[in-house]
């Protein structure tokens, strides 16, 4: 059973770069789409971006200028960098896997399963 | 960008039926997925591709999708169903979440 675990600093200063890593265990990172999703305290879910195991990415247009997602297949990990953070970036950050790809294509099925447990990142000086 | 609108809250009496809507332009042409999120926990998939239940999800959870509205139905509501629920679609190579609905079981 695939499990995801987020790791990284819980506190980041304003204007600095938030960096998180998601470690995948119980299965390979290959052949799947991997996403970062965040949830500000008391608010809803916001998709940040995805990376395919091959390295192709796509980001939420609202965050695109500040986001970089990368993958390390040798470590079964993928990572998030969000630059120039402000208090508005304070949130629980989740990593999640798309359930698979559509048969015969490389397109994602379009839903998330499983998710990591999430990690709270606070932006404050 | 595509938008999904959900009611802020839905209340249901114990043992009765709750219906949570998810509105979007021609959402019936898309696959809609639903997640349950309890306080302090990560979201859990309860319905995928409009009406399919993952293994381990009770039959009390069902879904439908037509026109401009998708609906998650919780039959015979239990205290343990009290949670936030989010709809989600894949649109233009992005994932889009609904605004979320808090379900209260009375």
PDB file of C-alpha atoms in Angstrom:
ATOM      1  CA  UNK A   1       0.000   0.000   0.000  1.00  0.00           C
ATOM      2  CA  UNK A   2       1.503   3.288  -1.120  1.00  0.00           C
ATOM      3  CA  UNK A   3       2.127   5.861   1.589  1.00  0.00           C
ATOM      4  CA  UNK A   4       3.196   9.492   1.261  1.00  0.00           C
ATOM      5  CA  UNK A   5       5.013  11.545   3.873  1.00  0.00           C
ATOM      6  CA  UNK A   6       5.706  15.260   3.727  1.00  0.00           C
ATOM      7  CA  UNK A   7       8.796  16.723   5.375  1.00  0.00           C
ATOM      8  CA  UNK A   8      10.404  20.132   5.699  1.00  0.00           C
ATOM      9  CA  UNK A   9      10.625  23.228   7.898  1.00  0.00           C
ATOM     10  CA  UNK A  10       7.493  24.184   9.779  1.00  0.00           C
ATOM     11  CA  UNK A  11       8.450  27.840   9.932  1.00  0.00           C
ATOM     12  CA  UNK A  12       9.595  30.046   7.051  1.00  0.00           C
ATOM     13  CA  UNK A  13      10.365  33.755   7.102  1.00  0.00           C
ATOM     14  CA  UNK A  14       8.545  36.186   4.819  1.00  0.00           C
ATOM     15  CA  UNK A  15      10.204  36.698   1.422  1.00  0.00           C
ATOM     16  CA  UNK A  16      12.116  33.412   1.747  1.00  0.00           C
ATOM     17  CA  UNK A  17      11.547  30.129  -0.085  1.00  0.00           C
ATOM     18  CA  UNK A  18       9.375  27.341   1.292  1.00  0.00           C
ATOM     19  CA  UNK A  19      10.821  23.890   0.568  1.00  0.00           C
ATOM     20  CA  UNK A  20       9.056  20.584   1.164  1.00  0.00           C
ATOM     21  CA  UNK A  21       9.725  16.991   0.172  1.00  0.00           C
ATOM     22  CA  UNK A  22       7.286  14.125  -0.222  1.00  0.00           C
ATOM     23  CA  UNK A  23       8.683  10.622   0.235  1.00  0.00           C
ATOM     24  CA  UNK A  24       6.790   7.775  -1.404  1.00  0.00           C
ATOM     25  CA  UNK A  25       6.948   4.355   0.223  1.00  0.00           C
ATOM     26  CA  UNK A  26       5.332   1.031  -0.594  1.00  0.00           C
ATOM     27  CA  UNK A  27       5.390   1.646  -4.322  1.00  0.00           C
ATOM     28  CA  UNK A  28       7.281   3.269  -7.167  1.00  0.00           C
ATOM     29  CA  UNK A  29       7.077   6.916  -8.125  1.00  0.00           C
ATOM     30  CA  UNK A  30       7.157   5.848 -11.780  1.00  0.00           C
ATOM     31  CA  UNK A  31       4.146   6.058 -14.090  1.00  0.00           C
ATOM     32  CA  UNK A  32       2.140   8.397 -11.873  1.00  0.00           C
ATOM     33  CA  UNK A  33       1.321  12.075 -11.501  1.00  0.00           C
ATOM     34  CA  UNK A  34       2.248  13.633  -8.153  1.00  0.00           C
ATOM     35  CA  UNK A  35       0.757  16.821  -6.777  1.00  0.00           C
ATOM     36  CA  UNK A  36       1.087  19.373  -4.027  1.00  0.00           C
ATOM     37  CA  UNK A  37      -2.105  20.741  -2.483  1.00  0.00           C
ATOM     38  CA  UNK A  38      -2.458  23.248   0.330  1.00  0.00           C
ATOM     39  CA  UNK A  39      -5.109  24.323   2.799  1.00  0.00           C
ATOM     40  CA  UNK A  40      -4.867  27.601   4.739  1.00  0.00           C
ATOM     41  CA  UNK A  41      -6.202  27.361   8.288  1.00  0.00           C
ATOM     42  CA  UNK A  42      -9.983  27.176   8.244  1.00  0.00           C
ATOM     43  CA  UNK A  43     -10.157  27.380   4.452  1.00  0.00           C
ATOM     44  CA  UNK A  44     -10.555  25.095   1.463  1.00  0.00           C
ATOM     45  CA  UNK A  45      -8.197  23.035  -0.671  1.00  0.00           C
ATOM     46  CA  UNK A  46      -6.006  24.634  -3.337  1.00  0.00           C
ATOM     47  CA  UNK A  47      -4.089  22.615  -5.909  1.00  0.00           C
ATOM     48  CA  UNK A  48      -0.539  23.956  -6.327  1.00  0.00           C
ATOM     49  CA  UNK A  49       0.857  21.841  -9.152  1.00  0.00           C
ATOM     50  CA  UNK A  50       1.833  18.416 -10.384  1.00  0.00           C
ATOM     51  CA  UNK A  51       4.825  16.574 -11.732  1.00  0.00           C
ATOM     52  CA  UNK A  52       4.812  13.428 -13.845  1.00  0.00           C
ATOM     53  CA  UNK A  53       7.527  10.911 -12.989  1.00  0.00           C
ATOM     54  CA  UNK A  54       9.201  11.800 -16.271  1.00  0.00           C
ATOM     55  CA  UNK A  55       9.616  15.378 -15.041  1.00  0.00           C
ATOM     56  CA  UNK A  56       6.877  17.226 -16.895  1.00  0.00           C
ATOM     57  CA  UNK A  57       5.027  19.737 -14.741  1.00  0.00           C
ATOM     58  CA  UNK A  58       1.996  21.970 -14.628  1.00  0.00           C
ATOM     59  CA  UNK A  59       1.139  24.594 -12.046  1.00  0.00           C
ATOM     60  CA  UNK A  60      -1.842  26.504 -10.768  1.00  0.00           C
ATOM     61  CA  UNK A  61      -1.823  29.748 -12.779  1.00  0.00           C
ATOM     62  CA  UNK A  62      -2.310  31.757  -9.590  1.00  0.00           C
ATOM     63  CA  UNK A  63       0.987  30.425  -8.171  1.00  0.00           C
ATOM     64  CA  UNK A  64       2.918  29.605 -11.324  1.00  0.00           C
ATOM     65  CA  UNK A  65       5.445  32.427 -11.049  1.00  0.00           C
ATOM     66  CA  UNK A  66       6.594  31.267  -7.608  1.00  0.00           C
ATOM     67  CA  UNK A  67       6.366  27.454  -7.797  1.00  0.00           C
ATOM     68  CA  UNK A  68       8.846  24.789  -8.792  1.00  0.00           C
ATOM     69  CA  UNK A  69       8.139  21.064  -8.415  1.00  0.00           C
ATOM     70  CA  UNK A  70      10.873  18.519  -9.051  1.00  0.00           C
ATOM     71  CA  UNK A  71      11.228  14.745  -8.811  1.00  0.00           C
ATOM     72  CA  UNK A  72      14.042  12.423  -7.744  1.00  0.00           C
ATOM     73  CA  UNK A  73      13.111   8.945  -8.931  1.00  0.00           C
ATOM     74  CA  UNK A  74      16.221   7.398  -7.384  1.00  0.00           C
ATOM     75  CA  UNK A  75      15.001   8.454  -3.946  1.00  0.00           C
ATOM     76  CA  UNK A  76      11.285   7.981  -4.684  1.00  0.00           C
ATOM     77  CA  UNK A  77      10.721  11.606  -3.720  1.00  0.00           C
ATOM     78  CA  UNK A  78       9.315  14.767  -5.196  1.00  0.00           C
ATOM     79  CA  UNK A  79       9.690  18.282  -3.902  1.00  0.00           C
ATOM     80  CA  UNK A  80       8.043  21.692  -3.777  1.00  0.00           C
ATOM     81  CA  UNK A  81       9.668  25.096  -3.738  1.00  0.00           C
ATOM     82  CA  UNK A  82       7.544  28.201  -3.274  1.00  0.00           C
ATOM     83  CA  UNK A  83       9.435  31.457  -3.419  1.00  0.00           C
ATOM     84  CA  UNK A  84       8.813  34.917  -1.953  1.00  0.00           C
ATOM     85  CA  UNK A  85       6.392  33.635   0.652  1.00  0.00           C
ATOM     86  CA  UNK A  86       4.069  35.827   2.677  1.00  0.00           C
ATOM     87  CA  UNK A  87       1.684  35.164   5.553  1.00  0.00           C
ATOM     88  CA  UNK A  88      -0.936  34.194   2.948  1.00  0.00           C
ATOM     89  CA  UNK A  89       1.131  31.086   2.198  1.00  0.00           C
ATOM     90  CA  UNK A  90       0.643  29.769   5.727  1.00  0.00           C
ATOM     91  CA  UNK A  91      -1.159  26.472   5.259  1.00  0.00           C
ATOM     92  CA  UNK A  92      -1.149  22.737   5.684  1.00  0.00           C
ATOM     93  CA  UNK A  93       0.657  21.363   2.645  1.00  0.00           C
ATOM     94  CA  UNK A  94      -0.330  17.939   1.330  1.00  0.00           C
ATOM     95  CA  UNK A  95       1.291  15.749  -1.246  1.00  0.00           C
ATOM     96  CA  UNK A  96      -0.950  13.380  -3.175  1.00  0.00           C
ATOM     97  CA  UNK A  97      -0.863  10.919  -6.033  1.00  0.00           C
ATOM     98  CA  UNK A  98      -3.197  10.866  -8.981  1.00  0.00           C
ATOM     99  CA  UNK A  99      -4.852   7.453  -9.005  1.00  0.00           C
ATOM    100  CA  UNK A 100      -3.219   6.468 -12.264  1.00  0.00           C
ATOM    101  CA  UNK A 101      -3.246   7.133 -15.976  1.00  0.00           C
ATOM    102  CA  UNK A 102      -5.976   6.560 -18.506  1.00  0.00           C
ATOM    103  CA  UNK A 103      -5.438   3.206 -20.179  1.00  0.00           C
ATOM    104  CA  UNK A 104      -3.390   3.508 -23.342  1.00  0.00           C
ATOM    105  CA  UNK A 105      -2.436   7.124 -22.662  1.00  0.00           C
ATOM    106  CA  UNK A 106      -0.181   9.128 -20.387  1.00  0.00           C
ATOM    107  CA  UNK A 107      -3.060  11.326 -19.224  1.00  0.00           C
ATOM    108  CA  UNK A 108      -3.947  11.314 -15.519  1.00  0.00           C
ATOM    109  CA  UNK A 109      -7.220   9.803 -14.400  1.00  0.00           C
ATOM    110  CA  UNK A 110      -7.843  13.034 -12.540  1.00  0.00           C
ATOM    111  CA  UNK A 111      -8.459  12.171  -8.899  1.00  0.00           C
ATOM    112  CA  UNK A 112      -6.217  11.895  -5.843  1.00  0.00           C
ATOM    113  CA  UNK A 113      -5.620   8.692  -3.959  1.00  0.00           C
ATOM    114  CA  UNK A 114      -3.699   8.456  -1.689  1.00  0.00           C
ATOM    115  CA  UNK A 115      -2.760  11.620   0.190  1.00  0.00           C
ATOM    116  CA  UNK A 116      -0.017  12.340   2.672  1.00  0.00           C
ATOM    117  CA  UNK A 117      -0.963  13.330   6.206  1.00  0.00           C
ATOM    118  CA  UNK A 118      -0.033  16.963   5.580  1.00  0.00           C
ATOM    119  CA  UNK A 119       2.436  19.319   7.209  1.00  0.00           C
ATOM    120  CA  UNK A 120       1.748  22.775   8.596  1.00  0.00           C
ATOM    121  CA  UNK A 121       4.000  25.526   7.296  1.00  0.00           C
ATOM    122  CA  UNK A 122       3.792  28.898   9.006  1.00  0.00           C
ATOM    123  CA  UNK A 123       5.213  32.018   7.400  1.00  0.00           C
ATOM    124  CA  UNK A 124       6.310  34.422  10.100  1.00  0.00           C
ATOM    125  CA  UNK A 125       9.323  36.435  11.120  1.00  0.00           C
TER     126      UNK A 125
ATOM    127  CA  UNK B   1     -10.407  29.177 -15.029  1.00  0.00           C
ATOM    128  CA  UNK B   2     -13.071  26.652 -14.120  1.00  0.00           C
ATOM    129  CA  UNK B   3     -14.972  27.193 -10.878  1.00  0.00           C
ATOM    130  CA  UNK B   4     -16.885  24.799  -8.649  1.00  0.00           C
ATOM    131  CA  UNK B   5     -19.442  26.135  -6.179  1.00  0.00           C
ATOM    132  CA  UNK B   6     -20.685  24.266  -3.108  1.00  0.00           C
ATOM    133  CA  UNK B   7     -23.035  25.317  -0.301  1.00  0.00           C
ATOM    134  CA  UNK B   8     -21.173  26.425   2.781  1.00  0.00           C
ATOM    135  CA  UNK B   9     -23.046  24.047   5.046  1.00  0.00           C
ATOM    136  CA  UNK B  10     -25.601  21.242   5.045  1.00  0.00           C
ATOM    137  CA  UNK B  11     -27.383  19.878   8.083  1.00  0.00           C
ATOM    138  CA  UNK B  12     -28.954  16.432   8.285  1.00  0.00           C
ATOM    139  CA  UNK B  13     -30.811  14.576  11.000  1.00  0.00           C
ATOM    140  CA  UNK B  14     -29.302  11.325  12.205  1.00  0.00           C
ATOM    141  CA  UNK B  15     -30.450   8.511   9.931  1.00  0.00           C
ATOM    142  CA  UNK B  16     -31.732  10.834   7.215  1.00  0.00           C
ATOM    143  CA  UNK B  17     -30.326  11.730   3.792  1.00  0.00           C
ATOM    144  CA  UNK B  18     -27.896  14.573   3.063  1.00  0.00           C
ATOM    145  CA  UNK B  19     -27.351  15.934  -0.420  1.00  0.00           C
ATOM    146  CA  UNK B  20     -24.329  18.086  -1.207  1.00  0.00           C
ATOM    147  CA  UNK B  21     -24.273  19.907  -4.512  1.00  0.00           C
ATOM    148  CA  UNK B  22     -21.354  21.003  -6.654  1.00  0.00           C
ATOM    149  CA  UNK B  23     -22.132  23.517  -9.356  1.00  0.00           C
ATOM    150  CA  UNK B  24     -20.052  24.207 -12.436  1.00  0.00           C
ATOM    151  CA  UNK B  25     -20.555  25.196 -16.060  1.00  0.00           C
ATOM    152  CA  UNK B  26     -21.604  22.020 -17.916  1.00  0.00           C
ATOM    153  CA  UNK B  27     -20.106  19.928 -15.123  1.00  0.00           C
ATOM    154  CA  UNK B  28     -22.074  16.975 -16.469  1.00  0.00           C
ATOM    155  CA  UNK B  29     -19.477  16.686 -19.230  1.00  0.00           C
ATOM    156  CA  UNK B  30     -16.683  16.174 -16.703  1.00  0.00           C
ATOM    157  CA  UNK B  31     -15.773  13.468 -14.210  1.00  0.00           C
ATOM    158  CA  UNK B  32     -16.453  14.625 -10.652  1.00  0.00           C
ATOM    159  CA  UNK B  33     -14.711  13.257  -7.583  1.00  0.00           C
ATOM    160  CA  UNK B  34     -15.559  13.762  -3.922  1.00  0.00           C
ATOM    161  CA  UNK B  35     -13.448  13.855  -0.764  1.00  0.00           C
ATOM    162  CA  UNK B  36     -14.319  13.699   2.909  1.00  0.00           C
ATOM    163  CA  UNK B  37     -12.123  15.593   5.348  1.00  0.00           C
ATOM    164  CA  UNK B  38     -12.459  15.269   9.100  1.00  0.00           C
ATOM    165  CA  UNK B  39     -10.824  17.810  11.452  1.00  0.00           C
ATOM    166  CA  UNK B  40      -7.047  17.488  11.577  1.00  0.00           C
ATOM    167  CA  UNK B  41      -6.978  14.782   8.906  1.00  0.00           C
ATOM    168  CA  UNK B  42      -6.096  14.583   5.251  1.00  0.00           C
ATOM    169  CA  UNK B  43      -8.925  14.333   2.723  1.00  0.00           C
ATOM    170  CA  UNK B  44     -10.140  10.848   1.828  1.00  0.00           C
ATOM    171  CA  UNK B  45     -11.626   9.907  -1.545  1.00  0.00           C
ATOM    172  CA  UNK B  46     -15.248   8.793  -1.190  1.00  0.00           C
ATOM    173  CA  UNK B  47     -16.505   8.957  -4.791  1.00  0.00           C
ATOM    174  CA  UNK B  48     -14.605   8.966  -8.091  1.00  0.00           C
ATOM    175  CA  UNK B  49     -15.824   9.404 -11.650  1.00  0.00           C
ATOM    176  CA  UNK B  50     -19.224  10.736 -10.588  1.00  0.00           C
ATOM    177  CA  UNK B  51     -20.597   7.659  -8.862  1.00  0.00           C
ATOM    178  CA  UNK B  52     -17.932   5.062  -8.106  1.00  0.00           C
ATOM    179  CA  UNK B  53     -16.998   4.146  -4.541  1.00  0.00           C
ATOM    180  CA  UNK B  54     -13.424   3.176  -3.608  1.00  0.00           C
ATOM    181  CA  UNK B  55     -13.092  -0.015  -1.618  1.00  0.00           C
ATOM    182  CA  UNK B  56     -13.937   0.534   2.036  1.00  0.00           C
ATOM    183  CA  UNK B  57     -16.393   3.368   1.424  1.00  0.00           C
ATOM    184  CA  UNK B  58     -19.921   2.481   2.608  1.00  0.00           C
ATOM    185  CA  UNK B  59     -22.737   2.056   0.092  1.00  0.00           C
ATOM    186  CA  UNK B  60     -24.468   4.916   1.903  1.00  0.00           C
ATOM    187  CA  UNK B  61     -22.292   7.263  -0.149  1.00  0.00           C
ATOM    188  CA  UNK B  62     -23.417   7.771  -3.725  1.00  0.00           C
ATOM    189  CA  UNK B  63     -22.959  10.346  -6.450  1.00  0.00           C
ATOM    190  CA  UNK B  64     -24.573  11.678  -9.579  1.00  0.00           C
ATOM    191  CA  UNK B  65     -23.708  14.274 -12.189  1.00  0.00           C
ATOM    192  CA  UNK B  66     -25.789  15.971 -14.843  1.00  0.00           C
ATOM    193  CA  UNK B  67     -26.116  19.352 -16.482  1.00  0.00           C
ATOM    194  CA  UNK B  68     -24.575  22.027 -14.294  1.00  0.00           C
ATOM    195  CA  UNK B  69     -24.749  20.149 -10.982  1.00  0.00           C
ATOM    196  CA  UNK B  70     -23.060  17.151  -9.416  1.00  0.00           C
ATOM    197  CA  UNK B  71     -24.454  15.719  -6.180  1.00  0.00           C
ATOM    198  CA  UNK B  72     -22.997  13.660  -3.360  1.00  0.00           C
ATOM    199  CA  UNK B  73     -25.690  11.833  -1.403  1.00  0.00           C
ATOM    200  CA  UNK B  74     -25.178  10.430   2.078  1.00  0.00           C
ATOM    201  CA  UNK B  75     -27.980   8.048   3.035  1.00  0.00           C
ATOM    202  CA  UNK B  76     -28.800   7.027   6.604  1.00  0.00           C
ATOM    203  CA  UNK B  77     -26.418   9.664   7.913  1.00  0.00           C
ATOM    204  CA  UNK B  78     -24.307   8.743  10.905  1.00  0.00           C
ATOM    205  CA  UNK B  79     -22.477  10.889  13.440  1.00  0.00           C
ATOM    206  CA  UNK B  80     -19.212   9.753  11.858  1.00  0.00           C
ATOM    207  CA  UNK B  81     -20.205  11.360   8.546  1.00  0.00           C
ATOM    208  CA  UNK B  82     -19.845  14.810  10.051  1.00  0.00           C
ATOM    209  CA  UNK B  83     -17.012  16.373   8.061  1.00  0.00           C
ATOM    210  CA  UNK B  84     -16.103  18.770   5.274  1.00  0.00           C
ATOM    211  CA  UNK B  85     -16.738  17.520   1.752  1.00  0.00           C
ATOM    212  CA  UNK B  86     -15.039  18.747  -1.411  1.00  0.00           C
ATOM    213  CA  UNK B  87     -15.834  18.089  -5.044  1.00  0.00           C
ATOM    214  CA  UNK B  88     -13.031  18.116  -7.606  1.00  0.00           C
ATOM    215  CA  UNK B  89     -12.607  17.913 -11.373  1.00  0.00           C
ATOM    216  CA  UNK B  90      -9.787  17.743 -13.896  1.00  0.00           C
ATOM    217  CA  UNK B  91     -10.051  20.669 -16.289  1.00  0.00           C
ATOM    218  CA  UNK B  92      -7.617  22.011 -18.858  1.00  0.00           C
ATOM    219  CA  UNK B  93      -4.754  19.989 -17.397  1.00  0.00           C
ATOM    220  CA  UNK B  94      -5.344  21.335 -13.906  1.00  0.00           C
ATOM    221  CA  UNK B  95      -7.064  19.999 -10.826  1.00  0.00           C
ATOM    222  CA  UNK B  96      -9.898  22.166  -9.507  1.00  0.00           C
ATOM    223  CA  UNK B  97     -11.499  21.853  -6.076  1.00  0.00           C
ATOM    224  CA  UNK B  98     -14.898  23.031  -5.011  1.00  0.00           C
ATOM    225  CA  UNK B  99     -15.333  25.521  -2.211  1.00  0.00           C
ATOM    226  CA  UNK B 100     -16.213  22.850   0.329  1.00  0.00           C
ATOM    227  CA  UNK B 101     -19.309  21.992   2.376  1.00  0.00           C
ATOM    228  CA  UNK B 102     -19.479  21.381   6.101  1.00  0.00           C
ATOM    229  CA  UNK B 103     -21.924  18.606   6.910  1.00  0.00           C
ATOM    230  CA  UNK B 104     -23.454  18.624  10.374  1.00  0.00           C
ATOM    231  CA  UNK B 105     -25.356  15.606  11.655  1.00  0.00           C
ATOM    232  CA  UNK B 106     -28.043  16.645  14.137  1.00  0.00           C
TER     233      UNK B 106
END
